[in-house]
N, CA and C atoms as an extended XYZ file, in Angstrom:
345
Properties=species:S:1:pos:R:3:atomname:S:1:resname:S:1:resid:I:1 pbc="F F F"
N      -138.453     -112.586     -139.021 N   MET     1
C      -138.385     -112.681     -137.573 CA  MET     1
C      -139.302     -111.650     -136.909 C   MET     1
N      -139.503     -110.503     -137.573 N   THR     2
C      -140.367     -109.480     -137.003 CA  THR     2
C      -141.790     -110.003     -136.874 C   THR     2
N      -142.255     -110.742     -137.872 N   ALA     3
C      -143.604     -111.312     -137.812 CA  ALA     3
C      -143.724     -112.284     -136.648 C   ALA     3
N      -142.687     -113.093     -136.421 N   LEU     4
C      -142.709     -114.024     -135.287 CA  LEU     4
C      -142.759     -113.271     -133.971 C   LEU     4
N      -141.983     -112.202     -133.860 N   ARG     5
C      -141.979     -111.405     -132.631 CA  ARG     5
C      -143.360     -110.800     -132.399 C   ARG     5
N      -143.988     -110.269     -133.456 N   ASN     6
C      -145.315     -109.678     -133.317 CA  ASN     6
C      -146.333     -110.708     -132.858 C   ASN     6
N      -146.254     -111.930     -133.411 N   ARG     7
C      -147.185     -112.984     -132.983 CA  ARG     7
C      -146.938     -113.355     -131.534 C   ARG     7
N      -145.688     -113.405     -131.109 N   ALA     8
C      -145.371     -113.724     -129.715 CA  ALA     8
C      -145.925     -112.641     -128.792 C   ALA     8
N      -145.817     -111.389     -129.199 N   GLU     9
C      -146.355     -110.293     -128.393 CA  GLU     9
C      -147.877     -110.359     -128.331 C   GLU     9
N      -148.529     -110.705     -129.435 N   GLU    10
C      -149.984     -110.852     -129.444 CA  GLU    10
C      -150.417     -111.975     -128.507 C   GLU    10
N      -149.701     -113.108     -128.563 N   ARG    11
C      -150.009     -114.238     -127.692 CA  ARG    11
C      -149.917     -113.840     -126.227 C   ARG    11
N      -148.932     -113.038     -125.896 N   ALA    12
C      -148.740     -112.618     -124.505 CA  ALA    12
C      -149.948     -111.836     -123.997 C   ALA    12
N      -150.674     -111.159     -124.888 N   LYS    13
C      -151.848     -110.390     -124.479 CA  LYS    13
C      -152.978     -111.301     -124.014 C   LYS    13
N      -153.202     -112.414     -124.715 N   TYR    14
C      -154.299     -113.292     -124.320 CA  TYR    14
C      -153.834     -114.480     -123.496 C   TYR    14
N      -152.564     -114.550     -123.211 N   MET    15
C      -152.025     -115.572     -122.309 CA  MET    15
C      -151.220     -114.849     -121.232 C   MET    15
N      -151.899     -114.059     -120.368 N   PRO    16
C      -151.180     -113.246     -119.386 CA  PRO    16
C      -150.582     -114.086     -118.256 C   PRO    16
N      -149.501     -114.745     -118.562 N   ILE    17
C      -148.842     -115.636     -117.617 CA  ILE    17
C      -147.464     -115.064     -117.344 C   ILE    17
N      -147.103     -115.021     -116.094 N   SER    18
C      -145.801     -114.476     -115.737 CA  SER    18
C      -144.705     -115.521     -115.943 C   SER    18
N      -143.733     -115.184     -116.779 N   ILE    19
C      -142.579     -116.046     -117.030 CA  ILE    19
C      -141.347     -115.245     -116.623 C   ILE    19
N      -140.537     -115.787     -115.735 N   SER    20
C      -139.356     -115.051     -115.280 CA  SER    20
C      -138.231     -115.120     -116.311 C   SER    20
N      -137.358     -114.143     -116.260 N   GLU    21
C      -136.181     -114.125     -117.135 CA  GLU    21
C      -135.308     -115.349     -116.870 C   GLU    21
N      -135.253     -115.804     -115.604 N   ASP    22
C      -134.472     -117.000     -115.265 CA  ASP    22
C      -135.042     -118.239     -115.945 C   ASP    22
N      -136.384     -118.350     -115.971 N   ASP    23
C      -137.014     -119.493     -116.640 CA  ASP    23
C      -136.644     -119.514     -118.118 C   ASP    23
N      -136.675     -118.349     -118.744 N   ILE    24
C      -136.329     -118.254     -120.167 CA  ILE    24
C      -134.853     -118.574     -120.370 C   ILE    24
N      -134.001     -118.060     -119.490 N   ALA    25
C      -132.552     -118.289     -119.607 CA  ALA    25
C      -132.189     -119.764     -119.436 C   ALA    25
N      -133.012     -120.526     -118.717 N   ASN    26
C      -132.741     -121.950     -118.499 CA  ASN    26
C      -133.081     -122.817     -119.707 C   ASN    26
N      -133.705     -122.229     -120.722 N   VAL    27
C      -134.034     -122.961     -121.947 CA  VAL    27
C      -132.881     -122.751     -122.932 C   VAL    27
N      -132.234     -123.844     -123.326 N   SER    28
C      -131.112     -123.729     -124.266 CA  SER    28
C      -131.634     -123.601     -125.691 C   SER    28
N      -130.724     -123.431     -126.625 N   GLY    29
C      -131.083     -123.354     -128.029 CA  GLY    29
C      -130.803     -121.988     -128.614 C   GLY    29
N      -130.864     -121.908     -129.936 N   ASN    30
C      -130.513     -120.671     -130.625 CA  ASN    30
C      -131.707     -119.764     -130.916 C   ASN    30
N      -132.896     -120.135     -130.476 N   ALA    31
C      -134.082     -119.308     -130.720 CA  ALA    31
C      -134.014     -118.044     -129.867 C   ALA    31
N      -134.587     -116.941     -130.361 N   PRO    32
C      -134.630     -115.719     -129.564 CA  PRO    32
C      -135.462     -115.934     -128.298 C   PRO    32
N      -135.214     -115.124     -127.295 N   SER    33
C      -135.881     -115.309     -126.002 CA  SER    33
C      -137.397     -115.212     -126.105 C   SER    33
N      -137.939     -114.384     -127.019 N   TYR    34
C      -139.395     -114.276     -127.118 CA  TYR    34
C      -140.028     -115.576     -127.618 C   TYR    34
N      -139.301     -116.364     -128.433 N   LEU    35
C      -139.827     -117.664     -128.859 CA  LEU    35
C      -139.728     -118.684     -127.729 C   LEU    35
N      -138.675     -118.617     -126.948 N   LYS    36
C      -138.557     -119.500     -125.784 CA  LYS    36
C      -139.676     -119.199     -124.793 C   LYS    36
N      -139.957     -117.913     -124.604 N   GLU    37
C      -141.043     -117.520     -123.708 CA  GLU    37
C      -142.384     -118.046     -124.221 C   GLU    37
N      -142.617     -117.971     -125.531 N   ALA    38
C      -143.867     -118.476     -126.114 CA  ALA    38
C      -144.017     -119.971     -125.864 C   ALA    38
N      -142.920     -120.730     -125.981 N   ALA    39
C      -142.969     -122.176     -125.723 CA  ALA    39
C      -143.317     -122.448     -124.261 C   ALA    39
N      -142.721     -121.701     -123.347 N   LEU    40
C      -143.023     -121.878     -121.923 CA  LEU    40
C      -144.476     -121.524     -121.633 C   LEU    40
N      -144.968     -120.445     -122.218 N   ARG    41
C      -146.376     -120.054     -122.025 CA  ARG    41
C      -147.315     -121.163     -122.508 C   ARG    41
N      -147.003     -121.740     -123.665 N   TRP    42
C      -147.864     -122.772     -124.227 CA  TRP    42
C      -147.976     -123.960     -123.278 C   TRP    42
N      -146.890     -124.385     -122.696 N   TYR    43
C      -146.955     -125.520     -121.781 CA  TYR    43
C      -147.712     -125.193     -120.503 C   TYR    43
N      -147.650     -123.954     -120.062 N   ILE    44
C      -148.446     -123.557     -118.895 CA  ILE    44
C      -149.929     -123.605     -119.252 C   ILE    44
N      -150.284     -123.120     -120.437 N   VAL    45
C      -151.683     -123.134     -120.883 CA  VAL    45
C      -152.200     -124.564     -120.996 C   VAL    45
N      -151.360     -125.501     -121.436 N   LEU    46
C      -151.783     -126.899     -121.562 CA  LEU    46
C      -152.223     -127.497     -120.228 C   LEU    46
N      -151.718     -126.950     -119.144 N   ASN    47
C      -152.101     -127.475     -117.834 CA  ASN    47
C      -153.525     -127.103     -117.449 C   ASN    47
N      -154.170     -126.270     -118.241 N   GLY    48
C      -155.585     -125.986     -118.018 CA  GLY    48
C      -155.832     -124.753     -117.172 C   GLY    48
N      -157.087     -124.558     -116.877 N   ARG    49
C      -157.519     -123.413     -116.089 CA  ARG    49
C      -157.115     -123.579     -114.632 C   ARG    49
N      -157.036     -122.470     -113.888 N   PRO    50
C      -156.742     -122.576     -112.455 CA  PRO    50
C      -157.739     -123.507     -111.770 C   PRO    50
N      -157.240     -124.404     -110.968 N   GLY    51
C      -158.083     -125.358     -110.266 CA  GLY    51
C      -158.340     -126.637     -111.043 C   GLY    51
N      -157.971     -126.677     -112.321 N   PHE    52
C      -158.185     -127.864     -113.150 CA  PHE    52
C      -157.232     -128.974     -112.726 C   PHE    52
N      -157.774     -130.160     -112.513 N   ARG    53
C      -156.950     -131.309     -112.133 CA  ARG    53
C      -157.406     -132.541     -112.901 C   ARG    53
N      -157.647     -132.385     -114.202 N   GLY    54
C      -158.174     -133.459     -115.027 CA  GLY    54
C      -157.138     -134.477     -115.449 C   GLY    54
N      -157.527     -135.272     -116.445 N   PHE    55
C      -156.718     -136.373     -116.944 CA  PHE    55
C      -155.312     -135.913     -117.317 C   PHE    55
N      -154.316     -136.578     -116.801 N   GLY    56
C      -152.928     -136.321     -117.147 CA  GLY    56
C      -152.320     -135.069     -116.550 C   GLY    56
N      -153.069     -134.363     -115.704 N   PHE    57
C      -152.588     -133.092     -115.161 CA  PHE    57
C      -151.266     -133.240     -114.414 C   PHE    57
N      -151.185     -134.209     -113.524 N   VAL    58
C      -149.980     -134.385     -112.705 CA  VAL    58
C      -148.775     -134.696     -113.588 C   VAL    58
N      -148.965     -135.530     -114.587 N   THR    59
C      -147.870     -135.876     -115.495 CA  THR    59
C      -147.452     -134.661     -116.318 C   THR    59
N      -148.416     -133.924     -116.879 N   ARG    60
C      -148.085     -132.752     -117.700 CA  ARG    60
C      -147.345     -131.689     -116.906 C   ARG    60
N      -147.634     -131.587     -115.616 N   GLN    61
C      -146.950     -130.584     -114.795 CA  GLN    61
C      -145.460     -130.868     -114.670 C   GLN    61
N      -145.055     -132.102     -114.873 N   ARG    62
C      -143.638     -132.463     -114.733 CA  ARG    62
C      -142.846     -132.285     -116.027 C   ARG    62
N      -143.527     -132.003     -117.125 N   VAL    63
C      -142.839     -131.783     -118.406 CA  VAL    63
C      -142.084     -130.457     -118.335 C   VAL    63
N      -140.835     -130.470     -118.759 N   ARG    64
C      -139.993     -129.273     -118.756 CA  ARG    64
C      -139.488     -128.984     -120.169 C   ARG    64
N      -139.638     -127.745     -120.590 N   VAL    65
C      -139.084     -127.310     -121.874 CA  VAL    65
C      -137.601     -127.057     -121.642 C   VAL    65
N      -136.739     -127.763     -122.377 N   THR    66
C      -135.296     -127.626     -122.168 CA  THR    66
C      -134.569     -126.963     -123.335 C   THR    66
N      -135.186     -126.955     -124.516 N   GLU    67
C      -134.513     -126.353     -125.678 CA  GLU    67
C      -135.537     -125.849     -126.682 C   GLU    67
N      -135.256     -124.694     -127.260 N   VAL    68
C      -136.023     -124.175     -128.392 CA  VAL    68
C      -134.995     -123.664     -129.398 C   VAL    68
N      -134.987     -124.271     -130.584 N   SER    69
C      -134.002     -123.913     -131.608 CA  SER    69
C      -134.673     -123.680     -132.951 C   SER    69
N      -134.021     -122.881     -133.768 N   LEU    70
C      -134.453     -122.650     -135.141 CA  LEU    70
C      -133.463     -123.342     -136.064 C   LEU    70
N      -134.005     -124.071     -137.059 N   GLU    71
C      -133.174     -124.850     -137.980 CA  GLU    71
C      -133.749     -124.736     -139.385 C   GLU    71
N      -132.937     -124.991     -140.409 N   PRO    72
C      -133.489     -125.045     -141.765 CA  PRO    72
C      -134.539     -126.160     -141.848 C   PRO    72
N      -135.620     -125.898     -142.549 N   SER    73
C      -136.677     -126.890     -142.711 CA  SER    73
C      -136.173     -128.076     -143.522 C   SER    73
N      -136.565     -129.268     -143.117 N   VAL    74
C      -136.201     -130.477     -143.856 CA  VAL    74
C      -136.902     -130.481     -145.218 C   VAL    74
N      -138.137     -129.993     -145.254 N   ASP    75
C      -138.922     -129.993     -146.487 CA  ASP    75
C      -138.510     -128.898     -147.473 C   ASP    75
N      -138.097     -127.752     -146.938 N   ASP    76
C      -137.723     -126.619     -147.785 CA  ASP    76
C      -136.588     -125.862     -147.107 C   ASP    76
N      -135.351     -126.069     -147.552 N   PRO    77
C      -134.189     -125.449     -146.903 CA  PRO    77
C      -134.229     -123.924     -146.844 C   PRO    77
N      -135.095     -123.298     -147.642 N   GLU    78
C      -135.207     -121.843     -147.601 CA  GLU    78
C      -136.119     -121.370     -146.478 C   GLU    78
N      -136.787     -122.297     -145.824 N   LYS    79
C      -137.662     -121.966     -144.701 CA  LYS    79
C      -137.000     -122.390     -143.399 C   LYS    79
N      -137.508     -121.840     -142.305 N   ILE    80
C      -136.969     -122.157     -140.983 CA  ILE    80
C      -138.009     -122.946     -140.201 C   ILE    80
N      -137.559     -123.967     -139.492 N   SER    81
C      -138.419     -124.757     -138.612 CA  SER    81
C      -137.996     -124.520     -137.173 C   SER    81
N      -138.949     -124.634     -136.281 N   ALA    82
C      -138.647     -124.539     -134.855 CA  ALA    82
C      -138.621     -125.944     -134.270 C   ALA    82
N      -137.665     -126.174     -133.392 N   LYS    83
C      -137.577     -127.461     -132.694 CA  LYS    83
C      -137.669     -127.170     -131.205 C   LYS    83
N      -138.582     -127.862     -130.534 N   MET    84
C      -138.709     -127.718     -129.094 CA  MET    84
C      -138.455     -129.076     -128.453 C   MET    84
N      -137.580     -129.102     -127.471 N   VAL    85
C      -137.250     -130.334     -126.760 CA  VAL    85
C      -137.795     -130.210     -125.344 C   VAL    85
N      -138.481     -131.263     -124.906 N   THR    86
C      -138.980     -131.305     -123.534 CA  THR    86
C      -138.437     -132.552     -122.853 C   THR    86
N      -138.424     -132.512     -121.538 N   GLU    87
C      -137.965     -133.664     -120.763 CA  GLU    87
C      -138.984     -133.991     -119.689 C   GLU    87
N      -139.027     -135.263     -119.360 N   LEU    88
C      -139.927     -135.749     -118.330 CA  LEU    88
C      -139.346     -137.023     -117.748 C   LEU    88
N      -139.225     -137.080     -116.451 N   GLU    89
C      -138.757     -138.309     -115.805 CA  GLU    89
C      -139.922     -139.291     -115.725 C   GLU    89
N      -139.695     -140.504     -116.205 N   VAL    90
C      -140.729     -141.538     -116.132 CA  VAL    90
C      -140.760     -142.059     -114.700 C   VAL    90
N      -141.931     -141.983     -114.085 N   THR    91
C      -142.114     -142.407     -112.698 CA  THR    91
C      -143.084     -143.590     -112.647 C   THR    91
N      -143.123     -144.306     -111.529 N   PRO    92
C      -143.971     -145.502     -111.434 CA  PRO    92
C      -145.443     -145.265     -111.779 C   PRO    92
N      -145.981     -144.073     -111.484 N   ASP    93
C      -147.392     -143.816     -111.785 CA  ASP    93
C      -147.672     -143.738     -113.286 C   ASP    93
N      -146.629     -143.734     -114.100 N   MET    94
C      -146.777     -143.678     -115.556 CA  MET    94
C      -146.574     -145.050     -116.198 C   MET    94
N      -146.263     -146.054     -115.389 N   CYS    95
C      -145.863     -147.369     -115.904 CA  CYS    95
C      -146.936     -148.430     -115.700 C   CYS    95
N      -146.826     -149.496     -116.499 N   ASN    96
C      -147.715     -150.646     -116.331 CA  ASN    96
C      -147.148     -151.577     -115.256 C   ASN    96
N      -147.770     -152.731     -115.061 N   VAL    97
C      -147.340     -153.651     -113.997 CA  VAL    97
C      -145.938     -154.199     -114.219 C   VAL    97
N      -145.442     -154.145     -115.448 N   ASP    98
C      -144.086     -154.612     -115.747 CA  ASP    98
C      -143.042     -153.514     -115.584 C   ASP    98
N      -143.476     -152.316     -115.168 N   GLY    99
C      -142.544     -151.213     -114.982 CA  GLY    99
C      -142.156     -150.506     -116.267 C   GLY    99
N      -142.946     -150.711     -117.320 N   ILE   100
C      -142.682     -150.092     -118.623 CA  ILE   100
C      -143.680     -148.952     -118.826 C   ILE   100
N      -143.208     -147.865     -119.435 N   LEU   101
C      -144.084     -146.725     -119.687 CA  LEU   101
C      -145.360     -147.191     -120.378 C   LEU   101
N      -146.500     -146.896     -119.771 N   GLU   102
C      -147.803     -147.296     -120.291 CA  GLU   102
C      -148.077     -146.596     -121.623 C   GLU   102
N      -148.576     -147.366     -122.600 N   GLN   103
C      -148.823     -146.812     -123.930 CA  GLN   103
C      -149.830     -145.669     -123.906 C   GLN   103
N      -150.839     -145.768     -123.061 N   GLY   104
C      -151.831     -144.697     -122.957 CA  GLY   104
C      -151.207     -143.402     -122.466 C   GLY   104
N      -150.306     -143.517     -121.515 N   CYS   105
C      -149.595     -142.342     -121.009 CA  CYS   105
C      -148.736     -141.738     -122.116 C   CYS   105
N      -148.047     -142.599     -122.848 N   MET   106
C      -147.189     -142.139     -123.942 CA  MET   106
C      -148.021     -141.404     -125.000 C   MET   106
N      -149.174     -141.956     -125.341 N   CYS   107
C      -150.039     -141.319     -126.341 CA  CYS   107
C      -150.524     -139.957     -125.856 C   CYS   107
N      -150.884     -139.879     -124.589 N   GLY   108
C      -151.325     -138.603     -124.029 CA  GLY   108
C      -150.238     -137.548     -124.089 C   GLY   108
N      -149.012     -137.950     -123.796 N   LEU   109
C      -147.888     -137.011     -123.856 CA  LEU   109
C      -147.625     -136.556     -125.285 C   LEU   109
N      -147.653     -137.485     -126.227 N   MET   110
C      -147.411     -137.120     -127.629 CA  MET   110
C      -148.519     -136.215     -128.150 C   MET   110
N      -149.759     -136.477     -127.744 N   ASP   111
C      -150.874     -135.661     -128.190 CA  ASP   111
C      -150.701     -134.224     -127.714 C   ASP   111
N      -150.321     -134.035     -126.460 N   GLU   112
C      -150.132     -132.694     -125.923 CA  GLU   112
C      -148.934     -132.008     -126.553 C   GLU   112
N      -147.867     -132.745     -126.819 N   ALA   113
C      -146.631     -132.149     -127.330 CA  ALA   113
C      -146.746     -131.699     -128.783 C   ALA   113
N      -147.648     -132.287     -129.534 N   ARG   114
C      -147.736     -131.952     -130.956 CA  ARG   114
C      -148.488     -130.653     -131.213 C   ARG   114
N      -149.162     -130.116     -130.229 N   ARG   115
C      -149.992     -128.916     -130.441 CA  ARG   115
C      -149.178     -127.693     -130.690 C   ARG   115
């Protein structure tokens, strides 16, 4: 866990983004607060540079990190895996003419979430 904390502290140096204690407290899960903070920082970074309003920006801004948990790895029970849960309300601008989530939008969200 010390190595994870050190990496989180290093990340904070090159990702100088202000995250409030309330924002961290609103993320459920059993992960330590520094890992929850790292997850929140990552999603802020995904939104791009200040002034950036490129492809998918409006949709990505609505994604909320709701849980960060540590669990035994499925592949190796002696290792720990991190699970991050995000939520997003599907709105009409994300849907096709039939009112179903557009596949391109879904792919864009999955691509961003896997990083």
